[in-house]
CSV table of C-alpha atoms and ligand atoms in Angstrom, one decimal:
chain,number,residue,atom,x,y,z
A,993,MET,CA,58.2,-24.8,0.4
A,994,ASN,CA,60.9,-22.4,-0.8
A,995,THR,CA,60.1,-18.7,-1.3
A,996,PRO,CA,59.6,-17.9,-5.0
A,997,ILE,CA,62.6,-16.9,-6.9
A,998,PRO,CA,62.1,-13.4,-8.4
A,999,MET,CA,63.3,-12.3,-11.9
A,1000,SER,CA,65.3,-9.6,-10.2
A,1001,ALA,CA,65.8,-7.9,-6.8
A,1002,PRO,CA,67.7,-4.8,-5.6
A,1003,ASP,CA,70.8,-5.3,-3.4
A,1004,LEU,CA,70.1,-3.0,-0.4
A,1005,THR,CA,71.5,-2.8,3.1
A,1006,GLU,CA,71.0,-0.7,6.2
A,1007,ALA,CA,73.3,1.9,4.7
A,1008,GLU,CA,70.7,2.7,2.0
A,1009,ILE,CA,67.8,2.7,4.4
A,1010,THR,CA,69.6,5.0,6.8
A,1011,ALA,CA,70.5,7.4,3.9
A,1012,VAL,CA,67.0,7.7,2.7
A,1013,ASN,CA,65.6,8.1,6.2
A,1014,ALA,CA,68.0,10.9,6.9
A,1015,VAL,CA,66.7,12.8,3.9
A,1016,LEU,CA,63.1,12.4,5.2
A,1017,ARG,CA,64.2,14.2,8.3
A,1018,THR,CA,65.1,17.3,6.3
A,1019,SER,CA,62.9,19.7,4.5
A,1020,THR,CA,64.8,19.4,1.2
A,1021,LEU,CA,63.3,16.6,-0.8
A,1022,SER,CA,64.4,17.9,-4.2
A,1023,ILE,CA,67.2,20.1,-5.6
A,1024,GLY,CA,69.5,19.7,-2.6
A,1025,PRO,CA,72.8,18.3,-1.4
A,1026,GLN,CA,72.1,14.6,-2.1
A,1027,ILE,CA,72.0,15.0,-5.9
A,1028,GLN,CA,75.2,17.0,-5.9
A,1029,ALA,CA,77.0,14.4,-3.8
A,1030,PHE,CA,75.6,11.6,-6.0
A,1031,GLU,CA,76.7,13.4,-9.2
A,1032,GLN,CA,80.2,14.0,-7.8
A,1033,ALA,CA,80.6,10.4,-6.7
A,1034,PHE,CA,79.3,9.2,-10.1
A,1035,ALA,CA,81.7,11.4,-12.1
A,1036,ALA,CA,84.6,10.2,-9.9
A,1037,TYR,CA,83.6,6.6,-10.5
A,1038,THR,CA,83.3,7.0,-14.3
A,1039,GLY,CA,86.2,9.4,-14.6
A,1040,THR,CA,84.2,11.9,-16.5
A,1041,SER,CA,84.3,15.7,-15.9
A,1042,HIS,CA,80.5,15.9,-15.5
A,1043,ALA,CA,77.6,13.8,-14.3
A,1044,VAL,CA,74.0,15.1,-14.3
A,1045,GLY,CA,71.3,13.1,-12.5
A,1046,VAL,CA,67.9,12.7,-14.1
A,1047,ASN,CA,64.7,10.9,-13.2
A,1048,SER,CA,65.2,7.9,-15.7
A,1049,GLY,CA,67.5,6.5,-18.2
A,1050,THR,CA,65.0,7.4,-20.9
A,1051,SER,CA,65.0,11.1,-19.8
A,1052,GLY,CA,68.8,11.0,-20.0
A,1053,LEU,CA,68.7,9.6,-23.6
A,1054,HIS,CA,66.2,12.2,-24.6
A,1055,LEU,CA,68.4,15.0,-23.3
A,1056,ALA,CA,71.5,13.5,-25.0
A,1057,MET,CA,69.6,13.5,-28.3
A,1058,ILE,CA,68.7,17.2,-27.9
A,1059,ALA,CA,72.4,18.0,-27.2
A,1060,THR,CA,73.4,16.4,-30.6
A,1061,GLY,CA,71.3,19.0,-32.3
A,1062,VAL,CA,69.3,16.4,-34.1
A,1063,GLN,CA,66.5,17.9,-36.1
A,1064,ALA,CA,63.1,16.6,-37.4
A,1065,GLY,CA,63.8,14.1,-40.2
A,1066,ASP,CA,67.5,13.6,-39.4
A,1067,TYR,CA,68.9,10.1,-39.0
A,1068,VAL,CA,70.3,8.4,-35.9
A,1069,ILE,CA,71.8,4.9,-36.3
A,1070,THR,CA,71.0,2.5,-33.5
A,1071,SER,CA,70.3,-1.1,-32.6
A,1072,PRO,CA,67.0,-2.9,-33.0
A,1073,PHE,CA,68.1,-5.4,-30.4
A,1074,SER,CA,67.6,-3.3,-27.3
A,1075,PHE,CA,65.0,-2.0,-24.8
A,1076,ILE,CA,62.6,0.3,-26.6
A,1077,ALA,CA,63.7,3.6,-25.0
A,1078,SER,CA,67.0,3.6,-27.0
A,1079,ALA,CA,65.0,4.1,-30.2
A,1080,ASN,CA,62.1,6.1,-28.7
A,1081,CYS,CA,64.4,8.9,-27.6
A,1082,ILE,CA,65.2,9.6,-31.2
A,1083,LEU,CA,61.5,9.8,-32.1
A,1084,TYR,CA,61.0,12.3,-29.2
A,1085,GLU,CA,63.0,14.8,-31.3
A,1086,ARG,CA,61.1,13.8,-34.5
A,1087,ALA,CA,64.3,12.3,-35.9
A,1088,ILE,CA,64.4,8.8,-37.6
A,1089,PRO,CA,66.0,5.8,-36.0
A,1090,ILE,CA,68.0,3.9,-38.6
A,1091,PHE,CA,68.3,0.4,-37.4
A,1092,VAL,CA,71.3,-1.6,-38.2
A,1093,ASP,CA,71.6,-5.3,-37.5
A,1094,VAL,CA,73.7,-6.7,-34.7
A,1095,ASP,CA,76.7,-9.0,-34.2
A,1096,PRO,CA,75.2,-12.5,-33.7
A,1097,ARG,CA,77.7,-13.3,-30.9
A,1098,THR,CA,77.2,-10.2,-28.7
A,1099,GLY,CA,73.9,-8.8,-29.8
A,1100,ASN,CA,75.5,-5.4,-30.1
A,1101,LEU,CA,75.6,-3.2,-33.2
A,1102,ASP,CA,77.7,-4.7,-36.0
A,1103,PRO,CA,80.3,-2.0,-36.7
A,1104,ALA,CA,80.9,-3.1,-40.3
A,1105,LEU,CA,77.2,-2.7,-41.1
A,1106,VAL,CA,77.1,0.6,-39.3
A,1107,ALA,CA,80.0,1.9,-41.5
A,1108,GLU,CA,78.1,0.7,-44.6
A,1109,ALA,CA,74.8,2.4,-43.5
A,1110,ALA,CA,76.6,5.7,-42.6
A,1111,ASP,CA,78.3,5.8,-46.0
A,1112,ALA,CA,75.1,5.0,-47.8
A,1113,LEU,CA,73.1,7.6,-45.9
A,1114,ALA,CA,75.7,10.2,-46.7
A,1115,ALA,CA,75.6,9.2,-50.4
A,1116,GLY,CA,71.8,9.5,-50.4
A,1117,GLY,CA,69.6,8.4,-53.3
A,1118,THR,CA,69.2,4.7,-54.0
A,1119,ALA,CA,72.2,3.8,-51.8
A,1120,ALA,CA,70.5,5.3,-48.8
A,1121,ARG,CA,67.1,3.9,-49.6
A,1122,ARG,CA,67.7,0.3,-48.3
A,1123,TRP,CA,68.6,1.6,-44.8
A,1124,LEU,CA,65.5,3.7,-44.4
A,1125,PRO,CA,62.4,2.3,-42.6
A,1126,PRO,CA,60.2,0.6,-45.3
A,1127,ARG,CA,57.4,3.2,-45.1
A,1128,LEU,CA,59.8,6.1,-45.8
A,1129,ARG,CA,61.7,4.5,-48.7
A,1130,ASP,CA,59.6,6.0,-51.4
A,1131,ALA,CA,59.7,9.5,-50.0
A,1132,GLY,CA,63.5,9.5,-50.7
A,1133,ALA,CA,66.3,10.1,-48.3
A,1134,THR,CA,66.3,13.7,-47.4
A,1135,GLY,CA,67.6,13.5,-43.8
A,1136,ARG,CA,71.1,13.9,-42.5
A,1137,LEU,CA,73.0,11.5,-40.2
A,1138,ARG,CA,73.5,13.3,-36.9
A,1139,ALA,CA,74.5,10.6,-34.4
A,1140,LEU,CA,75.3,7.0,-33.6
A,1141,LEU,CA,73.5,5.5,-30.6
A,1142,PRO,CA,75.1,2.2,-29.7
A,1143,VAL,CA,73.7,0.2,-26.8
A,1144,HIS,CA,75.8,-1.9,-24.5
A,1145,ALA,CA,73.3,-4.7,-24.3
A,1146,PHE,CA,73.1,-6.9,-21.2
A,1147,GLY,CA,76.1,-5.1,-19.7
A,1148,GLN,CA,78.6,-5.9,-22.5
A,1149,PRO,CA,80.2,-3.0,-24.3
A,1150,ALA,CA,79.5,-2.6,-28.0
A,1151,ASP,CA,82.6,-2.7,-30.2
A,1152,MET,CA,83.3,1.0,-29.8
A,1153,ASP,CA,86.6,1.6,-31.7
A,1154,PRO,CA,85.2,1.0,-35.2
A,1155,LEU,CA,82.0,2.8,-34.3
A,1156,LEU,CA,83.9,5.9,-33.1
A,1157,GLU,CA,85.9,5.8,-36.3
A,1158,THR,CA,82.7,5.8,-38.4
A,1159,ALA,CA,81.4,8.7,-36.3
A,1160,ARG,CA,84.6,10.6,-36.9
A,1161,ASN,CA,84.5,9.9,-40.6
A,1162,HIS,CA,81.0,11.4,-40.8
A,1163,ASP,CA,81.5,14.1,-38.2
A,1164,VAL,CA,78.6,12.9,-36.0
A,1165,ALA,CA,78.3,12.5,-32.2
A,1166,VAL,CA,78.2,9.1,-30.4
A,1167,ILE,CA,75.7,8.8,-27.6
A,1168,GLU,CA,76.2,5.6,-25.6
A,1169,ASP,CA,73.2,3.9,-24.1
A,1170,ALA,CA,75.1,2.5,-21.1
A,1171,CYS,CA,71.8,2.0,-19.2
A,1172,GLU,CA,72.7,-1.7,-18.7
A,1173,ALA,CA,76.4,-1.4,-18.4
A,1174,ILE,CA,77.7,0.6,-15.4
A,1175,GLY,CA,81.2,-0.5,-14.6
A,1176,ALA,CA,81.7,-2.5,-17.8
A,1177,THR,CA,85.0,-1.9,-19.6
A,1178,TYR,CA,85.9,-2.0,-23.3
A,1179,LYS,CA,89.6,-2.7,-23.9
A,1180,GLY,CA,90.2,-1.3,-20.4
A,1181,ARG,CA,88.1,1.9,-21.0
A,1182,ARG,CA,84.8,2.5,-19.2
A,1183,ALA,CA,81.6,2.0,-21.2
A,1184,GLY,CA,79.6,5.2,-21.3
A,1185,THR,CA,82.6,7.5,-21.3
A,1186,LEU,CA,83.8,6.8,-24.9
A,1187,GLY,CA,81.4,8.9,-26.8
A,1188,ALA,CA,80.2,12.6,-26.5
A,1189,ALA,CA,77.8,11.5,-23.7
A,1190,GLY,CA,76.8,8.3,-22.0
A,1191,VAL,CA,73.6,7.5,-20.2
A,1192,PHE,CA,73.1,5.2,-17.2
A,1193,ALA,CA,69.8,3.9,-15.7
A,1194,PHE,CA,68.8,2.9,-12.1
A,1195,TYR,CA,65.5,1.0,-12.3
A,1196,PRO,CA,65.4,-1.6,-9.5
A,1197,ASN,CA,66.6,-4.4,-11.7
A,1198,LYS,CA,69.8,-2.5,-12.6
A,1199,GLN,CA,73.2,-2.9,-11.0
A,1200,ILE,CA,72.6,0.1,-8.8
A,1201,THR,CA,69.2,1.5,-8.2
A,1202,THR,CA,67.5,4.8,-7.2
A,1203,GLY,CA,64.0,3.4,-7.6
A,1204,GLU,CA,63.6,5.3,-10.9
A,1205,GLY,CA,66.5,7.4,-12.1
A,1206,GLY,CA,69.4,7.9,-14.5
A,1207,MET,CA,72.6,9.7,-15.0
A,1208,LEU,CA,74.2,11.5,-18.0
A,1209,VAL,CA,78.0,11.7,-18.2
A,1210,THR,CA,80.0,13.9,-20.5
A,1211,ASP,CA,83.4,15.7,-20.7
A,1212,TYR,CA,81.8,18.7,-22.5
A,1213,GLN,CA,81.2,21.6,-20.1
A,1214,GLY,CA,78.7,23.1,-22.5
A,1215,TRP,CA,76.6,19.9,-22.5
A,1216,ASP,CA,76.8,19.7,-18.7
A,1217,ALA,CA,75.2,23.2,-18.5
A,1218,LEU,CA,72.7,22.3,-21.2
A,1219,PHE,CA,71.6,19.0,-19.4
A,1220,ARG,CA,71.2,20.9,-16.1
A,1221,SER,CA,69.0,23.4,-17.8
A,1222,LEU,CA,67.0,21.0,-19.8
A,1223,ARG,CA,66.2,18.7,-16.8
A,1224,ASN,CA,65.0,21.8,-14.9
A,1225,GLN,CA,62.3,23.3,-17.1
A,1226,GLY,CA,64.9,25.1,-19.3
A,1227,ARG,CA,66.2,27.4,-16.6
A,1228,ASP,CA,69.9,28.3,-17.0
A,1229,VAL,CA,72.1,27.9,-13.9
A,1230,PHE,CA,72.3,31.7,-13.8
A,1231,ASP,CA,68.6,32.3,-14.4
A,1232,ALA,CA,66.6,34.2,-11.9
A,1233,TRP,CA,63.8,32.2,-10.2
A,1234,LEU,CA,61.3,31.1,-12.8
A,1235,ASN,CA,63.1,32.5,-15.8
A,1236,HIS,CA,63.1,29.9,-18.6
A,1237,THR,CA,65.7,30.2,-21.4
A,1238,ARG,CA,64.7,27.2,-23.5
A,1239,LEU,CA,62.1,24.5,-23.8
A,1240,GLY,CA,62.9,22.2,-20.9
A,1241,TYR,CA,61.4,19.3,-19.0
A,1242,ASN,CA,61.0,18.2,-15.4
A,1243,TYR,CA,63.5,15.4,-15.5
A,1244,ARG,CA,64.9,16.1,-12.0
A,1245,LEU,CA,66.1,13.3,-9.7
A,1246,ASP,CA,64.6,13.9,-6.2
A,1247,GLU,CA,66.8,13.9,-3.0
A,1248,LEU,CA,65.4,10.5,-1.7
A,1249,SER,CA,66.4,8.8,-5.0
A,1250,ALA,CA,69.8,10.6,-5.0
A,1251,ALA,CA,70.5,9.5,-1.5
A,1252,LEU,CA,69.8,5.9,-2.4
A,1253,GLY,CA,72.0,6.3,-5.5
A,1254,LEU,CA,74.8,7.7,-3.5
A,1255,ALA,CA,74.7,4.8,-1.0
A,1256,GLN,CA,74.6,2.4,-3.9
A,1257,ILE,CA,77.5,3.9,-5.9
A,1258,GLN,CA,79.6,3.8,-2.7
A,1259,ARG,CA,79.0,0.0,-2.8
A,1260,ILE,CA,79.4,-0.4,-6.5
A,1261,GLU,CA,82.4,-2.8,-6.5
A,1262,GLU,CA,80.7,-5.0,-4.0
A,1263,LEU,CA,77.4,-4.9,-6.0
A,1264,LEU,CA,79.2,-5.8,-9.3
A,1265,ALA,CA,81.2,-8.6,-7.6
A,1266,HIS,CA,77.9,-10.1,-6.2
A,1267,ARG,CA,76.5,-10.2,-9.7
A,1268,ALA,CA,79.6,-11.6,-11.2
A,1269,GLN,CA,79.5,-14.4,-8.6
A,1270,VAL,CA,76.0,-15.3,-9.5
A,1271,ALA,CA,76.8,-15.3,-13.2
A,1272,ASN,CA,79.7,-17.5,-12.5
A,1273,TRP,CA,77.5,-20.0,-10.6
A,1274,TYR,CA,75.2,-20.1,-13.7
A,1275,ASN,CA,78.1,-20.5,-16.0
A,1276,GLN,CA,79.5,-23.4,-14.1
A,1277,ARG,CA,76.1,-25.2,-13.8
A,1278,LEU,CA,75.1,-24.6,-17.5
A,1279,ALA,CA,78.5,-25.6,-19.0
A,1280,ASP,CA,77.3,-29.0,-20.1
A,1281,VAL,CA,73.5,-28.5,-20.5
A,1282,GLU,CA,72.7,-29.5,-24.1
A,1283,LEU,CA,70.6,-27.0,-26.1
A,1284,VAL,CA,71.4,-24.2,-23.7
A,1285,GLU,CA,74.1,-21.7,-24.9
A,1286,ARG,CA,75.7,-19.5,-22.2
A,1287,PRO,CA,76.4,-15.8,-22.7
A,1288,PHE,CA,79.3,-15.0,-25.1
A,1289,ILE,CA,81.9,-12.5,-23.8
A,1290,ALA,CA,83.8,-10.7,-26.5
A,1291,PRO,CA,87.6,-10.4,-26.3
A,1292,THR,CA,87.2,-6.6,-26.3
A,1293,THR,CA,85.1,-6.9,-23.1
A,1294,THR,CA,87.7,-6.4,-20.4
A,1295,ARG,CA,85.0,-6.3,-17.7
A,1296,MET,CA,81.5,-7.5,-18.1
A,1297,SER,CA,79.0,-5.7,-15.9
A,1298,TRP,CA,76.4,-8.4,-15.4
A,1299,PHE,CA,72.9,-6.8,-15.8
A,1300,VAL,CA,71.0,-9.9,-16.8
A,1301,TYR,CA,71.9,-13.6,-17.4
A,1302,VAL,CA,70.6,-14.4,-20.8
A,1303,VAL,CA,70.9,-17.9,-22.4
A,1304,ARG,CA,70.1,-19.0,-25.9
A,1305,ILE,CA,67.8,-22.0,-26.3
A,1306,GLN,CA,68.9,-24.0,-29.3
A,1307,PRO,CA,66.7,-25.9,-31.7
A,1308,PRO,CA,65.0,-28.4,-31.6
A,1309,ALA,CA,64.2,-26.9,-28.2
A,1310,SER,CA,61.9,-23.9,-28.3
A,1311,ARG,CA,62.5,-20.9,-26.1
A,1312,ASP,CA,58.8,-20.3,-25.6
A,1313,VAL,CA,58.2,-23.9,-24.6
A,1314,ILE,CA,61.1,-23.9,-22.2
A,1315,MET,CA,59.7,-20.6,-20.7
A,1316,ARG,CA,56.3,-22.2,-20.2
A,1317,ARG,CA,57.9,-25.3,-18.6
A,1318,LEU,CA,59.9,-23.2,-16.3
A,1319,ALA,CA,56.9,-21.2,-15.3
A,1320,ASP,CA,55.0,-24.4,-14.5
A,1321,ALA,CA,57.9,-25.4,-12.3
A,1322,GLY,CA,57.7,-22.1,-10.5
A,1323,ILE,CA,60.7,-20.4,-12.2
A,1324,PRO,CA,60.1,-17.0,-13.9
A,1325,SER,CA,62.0,-16.2,-17.1
A,1326,ARG,CA,61.6,-13.7,-19.9
A,1327,PRO,CA,62.3,-13.3,-23.6
A,1328,TYR,CA,65.0,-10.6,-23.7
A,1329,PHE,CA,65.0,-8.5,-26.0
A,1330,THR,CA,61.9,-8.5,-28.2
A,1331,PRO,CA,63.3,-6.7,-31.3
A,1332,ILE,CA,62.2,-3.0,-31.3
A,1333,HIS,CA,61.3,-3.0,-35.0
A,1334,LEU,CA,58.7,-5.8,-34.4
A,1335,GLN,CA,57.0,-3.8,-31.6
A,1336,PRO,CA,53.5,-2.9,-32.7
A,1337,PHE,CA,54.2,0.9,-32.7
A,1338,TYR,CA,57.2,0.5,-34.9
A,1339,ARG,CA,55.5,-1.9,-37.3
A,1340,GLU,CA,52.6,0.4,-37.7
A,1341,THR,CA,54.5,3.7,-37.9
A,1342,PHE,CA,57.4,2.5,-40.1
A,1343,GLY,CA,56.1,-0.6,-41.9
A,1344,TYR,CA,58.6,-3.0,-40.4
A,1345,GLY,CA,58.0,-6.7,-40.5
A,1346,LEU,CA,59.7,-10.1,-40.1
A,1347,GLY,CA,62.9,-10.5,-42.1
A,1348,ASP,CA,64.1,-6.8,-41.8
A,1349,PHE,CA,66.8,-7.6,-39.3
A,1350,PRO,CA,67.5,-11.3,-39.4
A,1351,VAL,CA,70.2,-11.5,-36.8
A,1352,THR,CA,68.2,-9.5,-34.3
A,1353,GLU,CA,65.1,-11.5,-35.0
A,1354,SER,CA,66.9,-14.8,-34.5
A,1355,LEU,CA,68.4,-13.6,-31.2
A,1356,GLY,CA,64.9,-12.4,-30.2
A,1357,GLU,CA,63.5,-15.9,-30.8
A,1358,VAL,CA,66.1,-17.8,-28.7
A,1359,SER,CA,67.2,-15.4,-25.9
A,1360,LEU,CA,65.9,-16.3,-22.5
A,1361,ALA,CA,66.7,-14.2,-19.4
A,1362,LEU,CA,66.9,-16.3,-16.2
A,1363,PRO,CA,66.2,-15.0,-12.7
A,1364,PHE,CA,69.2,-12.8,-11.8
A,1365,SER,CA,70.3,-10.4,-9.1
A,1366,GLY,CA,73.2,-9.7,-6.8
A,1367,VAL,CA,71.2,-11.1,-3.9
A,1368,MET,CA,70.5,-14.5,-5.5
A,1369,ARG,CA,71.8,-17.4,-3.5
A,1370,GLU,CA,73.7,-20.4,-4.8
A,1371,GLU,CA,70.9,-22.8,-4.0
A,1372,GLN,CA,68.5,-20.6,-6.0
A,1373,VAL,CA,70.8,-20.8,-9.0
A,1374,ASP,CA,71.0,-24.5,-8.5
A,1375,LEU,CA,67.2,-24.8,-8.5
A,1376,VAL,CA,66.8,-22.7,-11.7
A,1377,CYS,CA,69.5,-24.8,-13.4
A,1378,GLN,CA,68.0,-28.1,-12.4
A,1379,ARG,CA,64.5,-27.0,-13.7
A,1380,LEU,CA,66.0,-25.7,-16.9
A,1381,HIS,CA,67.9,-28.9,-17.4
A,1382,ALA,CA,64.7,-30.9,-16.8
A,1383,ALA,CA,62.8,-28.6,-19.2
A,1384,VAL,CA,65.3,-29.1,-22.1
A,1385,LYS,CA,65.6,-32.8,-21.5
A,1386,GLN,CA,62.0,-33.3,-22.5
A,1387,CYS,CA,62.7,-31.8,-26.0
B,1316,PLP,C1,69.2,-0.5,-22.9
B,1316,PLP,C2,68.3,0.4,-22.1
B,1316,PLP,N1,68.1,1.6,-22.5
B,1316,PLP,C3,67.3,2.5,-21.9
B,1316,PLP,C4,66.7,2.1,-20.7
B,1316,PLP,C5,65.8,3.1,-20.0
B,1316,PLP,O1,66.0,3.3,-18.7
B,1316,PLP,P1,64.8,3.7,-17.7
B,1316,PLP,O2,63.9,2.5,-17.6
B,1316,PLP,O3,65.5,4.2,-16.5
B,1316,PLP,O4,64.0,4.9,-18.4
B,1316,PLP,C6,66.9,0.8,-20.2
B,1316,PLP,C7,66.3,0.4,-18.9
B,1316,PLP,O5,65.4,-0.4,-18.8
B,1316,PLP,C8,67.7,-0.1,-20.9
B,1316,PLP,O6,67.8,-1.3,-20.5
């Protein structure tokens, strides 16, 4: 019997184990040399002036929201086809996520709709009303657009040029959720470095992992200092011990995690290449499987950073039926993403329901993430594809 195929798995070597062990032999388990070295290596890799380590991608998104100066009741345009953290970080600052539907091919924000929404929100009144969450429509639009928060879903960059233009037209910041997209490039430029700040994440299913962890990158010196203060209970770099200048958080990345991250970023090209190889095996084997649509890569994506391998199950086959058949055959798979506006908290708080973002909803119904990691072997990909083929043949 073969060992079960996991949904995801980290790509670790002796180098990572040695690096973490070495930290355990010191007395500095937090705020030490490892985080500094990891940040320096990360900034060098992304080509940004600053990189600030935090204890999750979500923490990084929260701090980026604070840096934009967003106030309670302000608006931030973002994607409903994402992992929930990219919208929650807006709510942490009591601002309002304004969802805009996505491009049906990539699942990333549709830039034309974003421009329309930004113009309407600036105009206010009835023009703005349609873009507000249902429960807030009758209260009138009193907020101000403060930021755009595009997500590079599945490791594919959003169409950034028109989004950056909309942001310029409205004088608002762009914060990139690059949590799934380390190493991806858009027209030759690195995802996560195109806006005012970018956020990366290192959960164990990510391209590089620190266990839990994240990284903010920015070219603004002032934001670098602000992020360092906010992640460390509001102390300024020049603060005396236990002097807290502003409301801060404990979002620090510990030394063990940073050592792991440093060893991983040193292997980044190899890690991305492994994942690209696995995606390639899938692409080859699924080329002629009826009712299974392979991932679409936009012409603007000059490098895909494979985070997940997500296929679309076409009617008359049903994604949920295929998922059950795969599970019965011992193959895990997941719906990815479940639209954020349809999550119970968002339905209850904002009055969202089916029909609000049709493209996102249709993608949410057909998208199926197959087992995927850089350590997946060719025969495992073979097995998943055989079982998937068998599952759709019964439709
Ligand atoms: C698009 C996106 N945003 C944000 C996050 C949050 O990252 P973390 O789980 O490290 O808080 C993730 C990670 O799962 C993600 O995929």
